[in-house]
Coordinates of C-alpha atoms and ligand atoms in Angstrom, one line a residue:
M847 CA -14.2 32.9 -12.6
S848 CA -16.4 30.7 -14.8
D849 CA -17.6 27.5 -13.1
K850 CA -17.3 25.5 -16.3
F851 CA -14.2 23.3 -16.5
D852 CA -12.7 20.9 -19.0
V853 CA -12.0 18.4 -16.2
I854 CA -13.3 18.1 -12.6
V855 CA -11.6 15.5 -10.5
I856 CA -13.5 14.4 -7.3
G857 CA -10.9 13.3 -4.8
A858 CA -7.3 14.5 -4.2
G859 CA -5.6 11.3 -3.2
P860 CA -2.6 10.0 -5.3
A861 CA -5.1 9.0 -8.1
G862 CA -7.0 12.3 -8.2
Y863 CA -4.4 14.9 -7.6
V864 CA -2.0 13.3 -10.1
A865 CA -4.9 13.2 -12.7
A866 CA -5.6 16.9 -12.0
I867 CA -2.0 18.0 -12.4
R868 CA -1.5 16.0 -15.6
A869 CA -4.8 17.3 -17.1
A870 CA -3.7 20.9 -16.3
Q871 CA -0.3 20.3 -17.8
L872 CA -2.1 19.2 -21.0
G873 CA -3.8 22.6 -21.1
L874 CA -7.2 21.5 -19.8
K875 CA -9.0 23.9 -17.4
T876 CA -9.1 21.7 -14.3
A877 CA -10.7 21.7 -10.9
C878 CA -10.2 19.2 -8.0
V879 CA -12.7 18.7 -5.2
D880 CA -11.7 17.1 -2.0
A881 CA -13.3 16.7 1.5
F882 CA -10.4 15.4 3.6
V883 CA -9.9 17.2 6.9
G884 CA -6.4 17.1 8.4
K885 CA -5.4 16.8 12.0
D886 CA -5.5 20.6 12.3
G887 CA -9.2 20.7 11.1
K888 CA -8.2 22.3 7.8
Q889 CA -8.4 20.9 4.2
A890 CA -5.6 18.4 3.6
L891 CA -4.9 17.3 0.0
G892 CA -3.3 14.0 -0.7
G893 CA -6.1 11.6 0.4
T894 CA -5.5 8.5 2.4
C895 CA -2.0 8.0 1.1
L896 CA -0.5 11.3 2.3
N897 CA -2.6 11.8 5.4
V898 CA -3.2 8.4 7.0
G899 CA -1.5 5.9 4.7
C900 CA 1.7 5.5 2.7
I901 CA 3.6 8.5 4.0
P902 CA 2.9 8.5 7.7
S903 CA 3.2 4.7 8.0
K904 CA 6.7 4.9 6.3
A905 CA 7.7 7.7 8.7
L906 CA 6.8 5.6 11.7
L907 CA 8.3 2.5 10.2
D908 CA 11.6 4.3 9.7
S909 CA 11.7 5.8 13.2
S910 CA 10.8 2.5 14.8
K911 CA 13.4 0.7 12.7
Q912 CA 16.1 3.1 13.9
F913 CA 15.1 2.3 17.5
F914 CA 14.9 -1.5 17.0
N915 CA 18.4 -1.4 15.3
L916 CA 20.0 0.0 18.4
S917 CA 19.4 -3.3 20.2
H918 CA 19.1 -5.7 17.3
N919 CA 21.6 -4.7 14.7
L920 CA 24.2 -2.2 16.1
P921 CA 25.6 -4.7 18.7
A922 CA 26.8 -6.9 15.8
H923 CA 28.8 -3.8 14.6
G924 CA 30.4 -3.5 18.0
I925 CA 28.2 -0.5 18.9
S926 CA 26.3 -0.4 22.1
V927 CA 23.8 2.1 23.3
E928 CA 22.4 1.9 26.8
N929 CA 19.0 3.1 28.1
A930 CA 17.8 4.1 24.7
K931 CA 14.3 5.8 24.9
V932 CA 11.7 6.9 22.5
D933 CA 10.2 10.4 23.0
M934 CA 6.7 9.8 21.8
G935 CA 6.0 13.5 21.2
T936 CA 8.9 13.7 18.8
F937 CA 8.1 10.3 17.3
I938 CA 4.5 11.3 16.3
G939 CA 5.4 14.9 15.8
R940 CA 8.0 14.1 13.1
K941 CA 5.4 12.0 11.2
D942 CA 2.9 14.9 11.4
K943 CA 5.5 17.3 10.1
I944 CA 6.2 15.1 7.1
V945 CA 2.5 14.7 6.4
K946 CA 2.0 18.5 6.5
Q947 CA 5.0 19.0 4.2
F948 CA 3.6 16.7 1.6
T949 CA -0.1 17.6 1.8
G950 CA 0.9 21.3 1.7
G951 CA 3.1 20.5 -1.3
I952 CA 0.2 19.4 -3.3
G953 CA -1.5 22.8 -2.7
Q954 CA 1.6 24.4 -4.1
L955 CA 1.6 22.1 -7.1
F956 CA -2.0 22.9 -7.8
K957 CA -1.2 26.6 -7.7
A958 CA 1.8 26.2 -10.0
N959 CA -0.3 24.1 -12.5
K960 CA -3.4 26.4 -12.2
V961 CA -5.6 23.6 -10.8
T962 CA -8.6 25.1 -8.9
A963 CA -9.0 23.4 -5.6
F964 CA -12.5 23.1 -4.0
F965 CA -13.0 22.0 -0.4
G966 CA -16.1 20.0 0.2
K967 CA -18.0 16.9 -0.7
G968 CA -18.5 16.4 -4.4
K969 CA -21.5 14.7 -5.9
L970 CA -21.8 13.8 -9.5
L971 CA -25.1 14.9 -10.9
K972 CA -26.5 14.2 -14.4
D973 CA -24.8 15.8 -17.4
N974 CA -21.4 16.1 -15.7
N975 CA -22.5 18.7 -13.2
V976 CA -20.8 18.4 -9.7
E977 CA -22.5 19.6 -6.6
I978 CA -20.1 20.6 -3.9
T979 CA -21.3 20.7 -0.3
G980 CA -18.9 22.7 2.0
N981 CA -18.3 21.8 5.6
D982 CA -20.7 24.6 6.6
G983 CA -23.5 23.0 4.5
S984 CA -23.2 25.6 1.7
K985 CA -23.7 24.3 -1.8
Q986 CA -22.5 25.2 -5.3
T987 CA -22.6 23.5 -8.6
I988 CA -19.8 23.4 -11.2
S989 CA -19.7 21.5 -14.5
A990 CA -17.2 20.0 -16.9
T991 CA -16.9 18.2 -20.2
N992 CA -15.1 15.4 -18.2
V993 CA -15.4 14.2 -14.6
I994 CA -12.8 11.9 -13.0
L995 CA -14.1 10.0 -10.0
A996 CA -11.2 9.3 -7.6
S997 CA -13.0 8.9 -4.2
G998 CA -10.6 6.2 -2.9
S999 CA -11.3 3.7 -0.2
V1000 CA -12.0 3.4 3.6
P1001 CA -11.3 0.7 6.1
I1002 CA -13.7 -2.2 6.4
E1003 CA -15.4 -2.3 9.8
L1004 CA -16.3 -5.5 11.5
P1005 CA -19.8 -5.3 13.0
F1006 CA -18.7 -6.9 16.3
A1007 CA -15.6 -4.7 16.6
K1008 CA -16.7 -1.2 15.6
F1009 CA -14.0 1.5 15.5
D1010 CA -14.3 3.8 18.6
G1011 CA -11.0 5.8 17.8
K1012 CA -9.7 4.9 21.3
N1013 CA -9.5 1.2 22.0
I1014 CA -10.6 -0.2 18.7
I1015 CA -8.8 1.6 15.9
D1016 CA -8.2 1.7 12.2
N1017 CA -5.1 2.7 10.3
A1018 CA -5.5 6.4 11.2
G1019 CA -5.7 5.5 14.9
A1020 CA -2.7 3.2 14.7
L1021 CA -0.6 6.1 13.3
D1022 CA -1.5 8.3 16.2
I1023 CA -1.0 6.4 19.4
N1024 CA 0.7 8.6 21.9
E1025 CA 1.9 5.9 24.3
V1026 CA 3.3 2.5 23.4
P1027 CA 0.4 0.0 24.2
K1028 CA 1.6 -2.8 26.4
R1029 CA -0.5 -5.3 24.3
L1030 CA -1.6 -4.6 20.8
G1031 CA -4.1 -6.9 19.1
V1032 CA -4.3 -6.7 15.3
I1033 CA -7.0 -8.3 13.2
G1034 CA -5.7 -9.2 9.7
A1035 CA -2.1 -10.2 8.8
G1036 CA -2.3 -8.2 5.6
V1037 CA -0.2 -5.3 4.5
I1038 CA -1.5 -2.8 7.2
G1039 CA -1.4 -5.4 10.0
L1040 CA 2.2 -6.4 9.2
E1041 CA 3.5 -2.8 8.7
L1042 CA 1.8 -1.1 11.6
G1043 CA 2.1 -4.2 13.8
S1044 CA 5.8 -4.0 13.2
V1045 CA 6.0 -0.4 14.2
W1046 CA 4.6 -1.0 17.6
N1047 CA 6.3 -4.3 18.1
R1048 CA 9.7 -2.6 17.5
L1049 CA 8.8 -0.1 20.2
G1050 CA 8.2 -2.8 22.7
S1051 CA 4.5 -3.6 22.4
Q1052 CA 3.5 -7.2 22.7
V1053 CA 1.7 -7.6 19.3
T1054 CA -0.6 -10.5 18.5
I1055 CA -2.0 -10.7 15.0
L1056 CA -5.1 -12.8 14.3
E1057 CA -5.5 -13.9 10.6
A1058 CA -8.6 -15.6 9.4
L1059 CA -6.9 -17.5 6.6
P1060 CA -4.9 -20.7 7.2
D1061 CA -2.0 -19.5 5.0
F1062 CA 0.3 -16.6 5.8
L1063 CA 0.4 -13.7 3.3
S1064 CA -1.3 -15.7 0.5
V1065 CA -1.1 -12.8 -1.9
A1066 CA 2.7 -13.1 -2.0
D1067 CA 4.7 -16.0 -3.4
A1068 CA 4.7 -18.9 -0.9
D1069 CA 8.6 -19.0 -0.6
V1070 CA 8.7 -15.3 0.2
A1071 CA 5.9 -15.6 2.7
K1072 CA 7.6 -18.5 4.4
I1073 CA 10.9 -16.6 4.8
A1074 CA 9.1 -13.5 6.0
A1075 CA 7.0 -15.4 8.6
K1076 CA 10.2 -16.9 10.1
E1077 CA 11.8 -13.5 10.5
F1078 CA 8.6 -11.8 11.9
A1079 CA 8.4 -14.6 14.5
K1080 CA 12.1 -13.9 15.5
Q1081 CA 11.2 -10.3 15.9
G1082 CA 8.6 -11.3 18.5
L1083 CA 5.4 -10.7 16.4
T1084 CA 2.9 -13.4 17.3
I1085 CA 0.8 -14.3 14.2
K1086 CA -2.1 -16.8 14.7
L1087 CA -3.3 -18.2 11.5
G1088 CA -6.8 -19.6 10.8
A1089 CA -8.0 -17.4 13.8
K1090 CA -11.4 -15.8 13.4
L1091 CA -12.4 -13.0 15.8
T1092 CA -15.9 -13.6 17.1
K1093 CA -16.2 -11.0 19.8
A1094 CA -14.4 -7.8 20.9
E1095 CA -15.6 -6.1 24.1
V1096 CA -14.2 -2.9 25.4
K1097 CA -13.8 -3.1 29.2
K1098 CA -12.4 0.0 31.0
N1099 CA -9.2 0.5 29.1
E1100 CA -8.8 -3.0 27.6
V1101 CA -10.4 -5.0 24.9
A1102 CA -11.4 -8.6 25.6
L1103 CA -11.3 -10.7 22.4
T1104 CA -12.7 -14.0 21.7
Y1105 CA -11.4 -15.8 18.6
E1106 CA -11.8 -19.3 17.1
D1107 CA -9.3 -21.5 15.4
K1108 CA -9.1 -25.3 14.6
D1109 CA -8.6 -26.0 18.4
G1110 CA -11.8 -24.1 19.5
A1111 CA -12.5 -20.8 21.2
H1112 CA -9.8 -18.7 22.8
E1113 CA -9.6 -15.5 24.8
L1114 CA -7.1 -12.7 24.5
T1115 CA -7.0 -9.3 26.3
V1116 CA -5.2 -6.4 24.7
D1117 CA -4.9 -2.7 25.4
K1118 CA -5.7 -1.6 21.9
L1119 CA -7.1 -3.4 18.9
L1120 CA -6.2 -2.5 15.3
V1121 CA -8.7 -3.8 12.8
A1122 CA -7.0 -4.1 9.4
V1123 CA -9.2 -6.6 7.4
G1124 CA -9.1 -4.8 4.1
R1125 CA -10.5 -1.6 2.6
R1126 CA -13.6 -1.0 0.5
A1127 CA -14.1 1.4 -2.3
Y1128 CA -15.7 4.6 -1.0
T1129 CA -18.6 6.0 -3.0
D1130 CA -20.9 7.1 -0.2
G1131 CA -22.9 10.2 -1.4
L1132 CA -20.7 10.4 -4.6
L1133 CA -23.3 9.6 -7.2
A1134 CA -26.8 11.0 -7.8
G1135 CA -29.3 8.3 -8.7
D1136 CA -29.6 9.2 -12.3
T1137 CA -26.0 9.5 -13.4
G1138 CA -25.9 6.0 -15.0
V1139 CA -22.5 5.2 -13.3
K1140 CA -22.6 1.6 -12.1
V1141 CA -21.0 0.0 -9.0
D1142 CA -20.2 -3.7 -8.8
E1143 CA -21.1 -6.2 -6.0
R1144 CA -18.1 -5.0 -4.0
G1145 CA -19.1 -1.4 -4.3
R1146 CA -16.4 -0.5 -6.8
I1147 CA -17.2 1.9 -9.7
V1148 CA -17.4 -0.2 -12.9
V1149 CA -14.9 0.9 -15.6
D1150 CA -13.5 -0.6 -18.8
E1151 CA -9.8 -1.0 -19.6
H1152 CA -9.5 2.7 -20.2
N1153 CA -11.1 3.6 -16.8
H1154 CA -14.2 4.9 -18.6
T1155 CA -17.5 4.3 -16.8
G1156 CA -19.5 4.0 -19.9
V1157 CA -21.2 7.4 -19.2
D1158 CA -20.1 10.1 -21.6
G1159 CA -17.2 12.0 -20.1
V1160 CA -17.2 10.2 -16.8
W1161 CA -14.1 8.2 -15.7
A1162 CA -13.0 6.6 -12.5
I1163 CA -9.5 5.7 -11.1
G1164 CA -7.6 4.5 -8.0
D1165 CA -8.9 2.5 -5.1
A1166 CA -12.5 3.2 -6.1
V1167 CA -12.2 0.9 -9.1
R1168 CA -10.9 -2.7 -9.8
G1169 CA -7.2 -3.6 -9.5
P1170 CA -4.8 -3.4 -6.6
M1171 CA -5.4 -0.7 -4.0
L1172 CA -2.0 0.9 -4.4
A1173 CA -1.1 4.6 -4.7
H1174 CA 1.2 4.2 -7.7
K1175 CA -1.5 2.2 -9.6
G1176 CA -4.0 5.0 -9.0
S1177 CA -1.5 7.7 -10.0
E1178 CA -0.7 6.0 -13.3
E1179 CA -4.4 5.6 -14.0
G1180 CA -4.8 9.3 -13.3
V1181 CA -2.1 10.2 -15.8
A1182 CA -3.5 7.8 -18.4
V1183 CA -7.1 9.2 -18.1
A1184 CA -5.9 12.8 -18.4
E1185 CA -4.0 11.8 -21.5
W1186 CA -6.9 9.9 -23.0
I1187 CA -9.1 13.0 -22.4
A1188 CA -6.6 15.2 -24.1
G1189 CA -6.6 12.8 -27.1
K1190 CA -3.2 11.3 -26.3
A1191 CA -2.2 7.6 -25.9
G1192 CA -2.4 6.9 -22.1
H1193 CA -0.9 3.6 -20.8
V1194 CA -1.4 1.5 -17.7
N1195 CA -0.2 -2.1 -17.4
L1196 CA -1.9 -3.7 -14.4
D1197 CA 0.2 -6.8 -15.0
T1198 CA 3.4 -5.1 -13.9
V1199 CA 2.2 -3.1 -10.9
P1200 CA 4.8 -3.7 -8.2
W1201 CA 3.8 -4.6 -4.6
V1202 CA 6.0 -3.6 -1.7
I1203 CA 5.5 -4.4 2.0
Y1204 CA 7.7 -2.2 4.1
T1205 CA 8.5 -4.6 6.9
E1206 CA 11.9 -5.9 7.9
P1207 CA 12.8 -7.7 5.9
E1208 CA 11.0 -5.8 3.1
I1209 CA 8.9 -7.8 0.7
A1210 CA 8.4 -6.9 -3.0
W1211 CA 7.1 -8.5 -6.1
A1212 CA 5.8 -7.9 -9.6
G1213 CA 4.1 -10.3 -11.9
K1214 CA 2.7 -13.8 -11.2
T1215 CA 3.4 -16.0 -8.2
E1216 CA 4.5 -19.6 -8.7
K1217 CA 1.1 -20.8 -7.6
E1218 CA -0.7 -18.5 -10.1
L1219 CA 1.4 -19.9 -12.9
K1220 CA 0.8 -23.5 -11.8
D1221 CA -2.9 -23.0 -11.5
A1222 CA -3.0 -21.4 -15.0
G1223 CA -0.9 -24.3 -16.4
I1224 CA 1.8 -22.1 -17.7
P1225 CA 5.2 -23.8 -17.9
Y1226 CA 7.9 -22.0 -15.9
K1227 CA 11.5 -22.2 -14.6
I1228 CA 12.9 -20.6 -11.5
G1229 CA 16.1 -19.1 -10.3
T1230 CA 16.8 -18.0 -6.8
F1231 CA 19.7 -16.3 -5.0
P1232 CA 20.1 -15.7 -1.2
F1233 CA 21.2 -12.4 0.3
A1234 CA 23.4 -14.5 2.6
A1235 CA 25.8 -14.8 -0.4
I1236 CA 25.7 -11.1 -1.3
G1237 CA 28.8 -9.2 0.1
R1238 CA 27.0 -5.9 0.5
A1239 CA 24.1 -7.6 2.5
V1240 CA 26.6 -9.3 4.8
A1241 CA 28.6 -6.1 5.3
M1242 CA 25.3 -4.4 6.3
N1243 CA 24.5 -7.3 8.7
E1244 CA 21.2 -7.7 6.8
A1245 CA 21.9 -10.9 4.9
I1246 CA 18.3 -12.3 5.1
G1247 CA 16.0 -13.4 2.4
Q1248 CA 16.3 -14.0 -1.3
V1249 CA 15.4 -13.0 -4.9
K1250 CA 13.4 -15.4 -7.0
V1251 CA 13.0 -15.0 -10.7
I1252 CA 10.3 -16.9 -12.6
A1253 CA 10.6 -17.2 -16.4
H1254 CA 8.6 -18.9 -19.0
A1255 CA 10.0 -22.5 -19.5
E1256 CA 10.1 -22.2 -23.3
T1257 CA 10.4 -18.4 -24.2
D1258 CA 12.4 -17.4 -21.1
R1259 CA 10.2 -14.3 -20.8
L1260 CA 10.0 -12.9 -17.2
L1261 CA 6.7 -13.9 -15.6
G1262 CA 7.3 -12.9 -12.0
V1263 CA 10.0 -11.6 -9.7
H1264 CA 9.7 -12.0 -5.9
M1265 CA 11.9 -10.6 -3.3
V1266 CA 12.3 -10.6 0.5
G1267 CA 15.3 -9.0 2.1
P1268 CA 17.2 -5.7 2.5
G1269 CA 16.3 -2.8 0.2
V1270 CA 14.0 -4.9 -2.1
S1271 CA 11.5 -2.0 -2.2
E1272 CA 14.1 -0.3 -4.5
L1273 CA 15.4 -3.5 -6.2
I1274 CA 11.9 -4.4 -7.6
A1275 CA 12.0 -1.4 -10.0
E1276 CA 14.6 -3.2 -12.1
A1277 CA 12.3 -6.2 -12.5
V1278 CA 9.4 -4.0 -13.4
V1279 CA 11.4 -2.2 -16.1
A1280 CA 12.5 -5.6 -17.5
M1281 CA 9.0 -7.0 -17.5
E1282 CA 7.5 -3.8 -19.0
F1283 CA 9.9 -4.1 -21.9
K1284 CA 8.9 -7.8 -22.2
G1285 CA 12.4 -8.9 -21.1
S1286 CA 13.7 -12.4 -20.4
A1287 CA 15.7 -13.8 -17.6
E1288 CA 18.6 -13.9 -20.0
D1289 CA 18.2 -10.1 -20.5
L1290 CA 18.5 -9.5 -16.7
A1291 CA 21.4 -12.0 -16.6
R1292 CA 23.4 -10.1 -19.3
I1293 CA 23.1 -6.6 -17.6
V1294 CA 26.2 -5.4 -15.7
H1295 CA 25.3 -4.9 -12.0
A1296 CA 27.5 -2.8 -9.8
H1297 CA 29.6 -4.6 -7.2
P1298 CA 29.2 -4.8 -4.3
T1299 CA 25.5 -4.0 -4.3
L1300 CA 22.2 -5.7 -3.2
S1301 CA 21.2 -5.6 -6.9
E1302 CA 23.7 -8.4 -7.5
A1303 CA 21.0 -10.8 -6.0
V1304 CA 18.7 -9.9 -8.9
H1305 CA 21.5 -10.6 -11.4
E1306 CA 22.5 -13.9 -9.8
A1307 CA 18.8 -15.1 -9.5
A1308 CA 18.4 -14.4 -13.2
L1309 CA 21.6 -16.4 -13.9
S1310 CA 20.3 -19.1 -11.7
V1311 CA 17.2 -19.6 -13.9
D1312 CA 19.6 -21.3 -16.3
K1313 CA 21.6 -22.9 -13.5
R1314 CA 24.6 -20.7 -14.1
A1315 CA 24.7 -18.5 -10.9
I1316 CA 28.3 -17.8 -10.1
H1317 CA 28.3 -17.4 -6.3
K1318 CA 26.2 -20.5 -5.3
G1319 CA 26.0 -24.1 -6.4
N1320 CA 23.5 -24.7 -9.1
Ligands
LIG732 P1 -7.5 8.1 -1.5 O1 -6.1 8.2 -1.3 O2 -8.3 7.3 -0.6 O3 -8.1 9.5 -1.8 C1 -9.4 9.7 -2.0 C2 -9.8 11.2 -1.6 O4 -11.0 11.5 -2.1 C3 -9.8 11.4 -0.1 O5 -9.1 12.6 0.2 C4 -11.3 11.5 0.2 O6 -11.5 12.3 1.4 C5 -11.8 12.2 -1.0 N1 -13.2 11.9 -1.3 C6 -13.9 10.8 -1.3 N2 -15.1 11.0 -1.7 C7 -15.2 12.3 -1.9 C8 -16.3 13.2 -2.4 N3 -17.5 12.7 -2.6 N4 -16.0 14.5 -2.5 C9 -14.8 15.0 -2.2 N5 -13.8 14.3 -1.8 C10 -14.0 12.9 -1.7 N6 -0.2 2.2 -1.1 C11 1.0 2.2 -1.7 O7 1.2 2.1 -2.9 N7 2.2 2.2 -0.9 C12 2.1 2.2 0.4 O8 3.1 2.2 1.1 C13 0.8 2.3 1.1 N8 0.7 2.3 2.4 C14 -0.5 2.4 2.9 C15 -0.6 2.5 4.3 C16 -1.8 2.5 5.0 C17 -1.9 2.6 6.4 C18 -3.0 2.6 4.2 C19 -4.3 2.8 4.8 C20 -2.9 2.6 2.8 C21 -1.7 2.5 2.2 N9 -1.5 2.4 0.8 C22 -0.3 2.3 0.2 C23 -2.7 2.4 -0.1 C24 -2.9 3.8 -0.7 O9 -3.1 4.7 0.4 C25 -4.1 3.9 -1.6 O10 -4.0 2.9 -2.6 C26 -4.2 5.2 -2.2 O11 -4.3 6.3 -1.2 C27 -5.4 5.3 -3.1 O12 -5.5 6.5 -3.8 P2 -6.8 7.2 -4.3 O13 -6.5 8.5 -4.7 O14 -7.6 6.2 -5.1 O15 -7.7 7.3 -2.9
LIG733 P1 -5.3 -6.7 3.2 O1 -6.3 -7.2 2.3 O2 -3.9 -6.5 2.8 O3 -5.2 -7.7 4.5 C1 -6.4 -8.0 5.2 C2 -6.2 -9.3 5.9 O4 -7.2 -9.5 6.9 C3 -6.2 -10.5 5.0 O5 -5.1 -11.3 5.2 C4 -7.5 -11.2 5.3 O6 -7.5 -12.6 5.2 C5 -7.6 -10.8 6.8 N1 -9.0 -10.8 7.3 C6 -10.1 -10.4 6.7 N2 -11.2 -10.6 7.5 C7 -10.7 -11.1 8.7 C8 -11.3 -11.4 9.9 N3 -12.6 -11.2 10.1 N4 -10.5 -11.8 10.9 C9 -9.2 -12.0 10.7 N5 -8.6 -11.7 9.6 C10 -9.3 -11.2 8.6 O7 -5.9 -5.4 3.9 P2 -5.3 -4.2 4.8 O8 -4.1 -4.7 5.5 O9 -6.4 -3.7 5.6 O10 -4.8 -3.2 3.7 C11 -5.7 -2.7 2.8 C12 -5.1 -2.4 1.5 O11 -4.3 -1.2 1.6 C13 -4.0 -3.4 1.1 O12 -4.6 -4.5 0.4 C14 -3.2 -2.6 0.1 O13 -3.9 -2.6 -1.1 C15 -3.2 -1.2 0.8 N6 -2.0 -1.0 1.5 C16 -0.8 -1.1 0.8 C17 0.4 -0.9 1.5 C18 1.7 -1.0 0.7 O14 1.6 -0.9 -0.5 N7 2.8 -1.2 1.4 C19 0.4 -0.7 2.9 C20 -0.8 -0.7 3.5 C21 -2.0 -0.8 2.8

């Protein structure tokens, strides 16, 4: 086999493997190099998302939700279950099986699309050559007309709370705990802290989350964050805001924490500590010194609006570049770059990338928050609708939260849609479609929504923008 390709992708996460498949679909001779080693010590395609991110976290979120519902939702339906127990082997084993199914599935997709997979660490050399170092230290060099860098991200480590894989853990560690910790400390009330904190809280762990910022979930719309914070508190999650960790000391099988807030220094002892203070672009060992590819002050590969690095034939996508660190954003960049390489019209609109946080209630949004619009001086109007007035949500005993639609005050164009409540991870897709087609609140309001469904909350919130919601006072 010739070692000259049309496209080499470095990284087989959701950005890289999607780019490789799309490039191959377009008739380009494609290779994908990835170094991820799975739990069984073998190559595992799919990157962070499939191995230690999106998929395993959703598996554990679902299992823990089923358990939590036994005591917190089913009694309201007149159903009682006594002495419910979680078998941790099955709990973690189910997640591992799902991961294996999906990482193995990518191998099959590569075969079906004739993408050549290489196992090892890829390094971009000058003139679009890629050196691959295998696990055994062996080296080979392949080359291509185009190289797509998709090396993803890794967790940020705090210098005074270094990961030890046992007591102080990252996302991978928090997805592989074999016994419910009595006390779990979490640093960072961001997406990972809330999702994985919820998993262990639902299984009975006493979870304390320390968040450095004074505001809760400031990336989300303030109304949504407020509703979510109230619900998380009811579920027993303790979230301390404005709390900065200053020391973490592992003592026997405990971690002694010191943190500071506006009232001074405090101590807290936990059995395990999950540090989830954000992720950084991962480019360690990726670029030879003379490639000309630049990284910015945050370590991200610099690209233009077409994900081009400025070096002939070198592109970069996913968590390794600017924009939200989300799987679907990376995948769409992968598709677009493959299409640009093939001379087609790729398309990614970073303004309509949806965010979803898979807690209970779920949180989802697309577009601008009210604060962002206020700060930018853009005139807007708002419509909201509570799930408490949605028949389907009440029938499910999940009538929590609301949908909020923000439209331009003069043109009515949709600027942001923010949701907290049941099933909003799916409901947000309607808002994204409407926004992508440059729709207005009026457009959403005129669409027939099935009854009784949760989607009626989107319809009513859109109607409420013009104070004409039917099932609430305006
Ligand atoms: P990655 O998935 O990080 O993949 C990069 C791959 O490249 C890895 O396999 C890595 O080993 C490999 N690599 C790196 N350097 C080299 C090299 N030099 N040579 C060879 N291989 C290399 N996002 C969502 O949208 N939805 C979610 O629900 C969600 N949940 C998450 C839950 C958790 C716990 C975490 C940690 C993340 C979650 N994310 C979620 C974020 C999501 O995982 C990332 O946005 C996504 O994985 C980024 O894709 P990527 O392909 O850019 O990088
Ligand atoms: P994050 O950026 O979402 O949250 C990190 C939090 O830690 C922030 O609130 C930050 O203020 C806080 N923090 C930072 N330093 C701190 C310190 N020293 N002490 C206390 N708090 C501190 O990061 P994350 O939760 O690690 O997740 C990383 C990224 O992974 C997310 O931003 C997201 O892009 C992706 N992700 C997405 C999903 C999803 O889509 N559902 C799920 C998990 C992760």
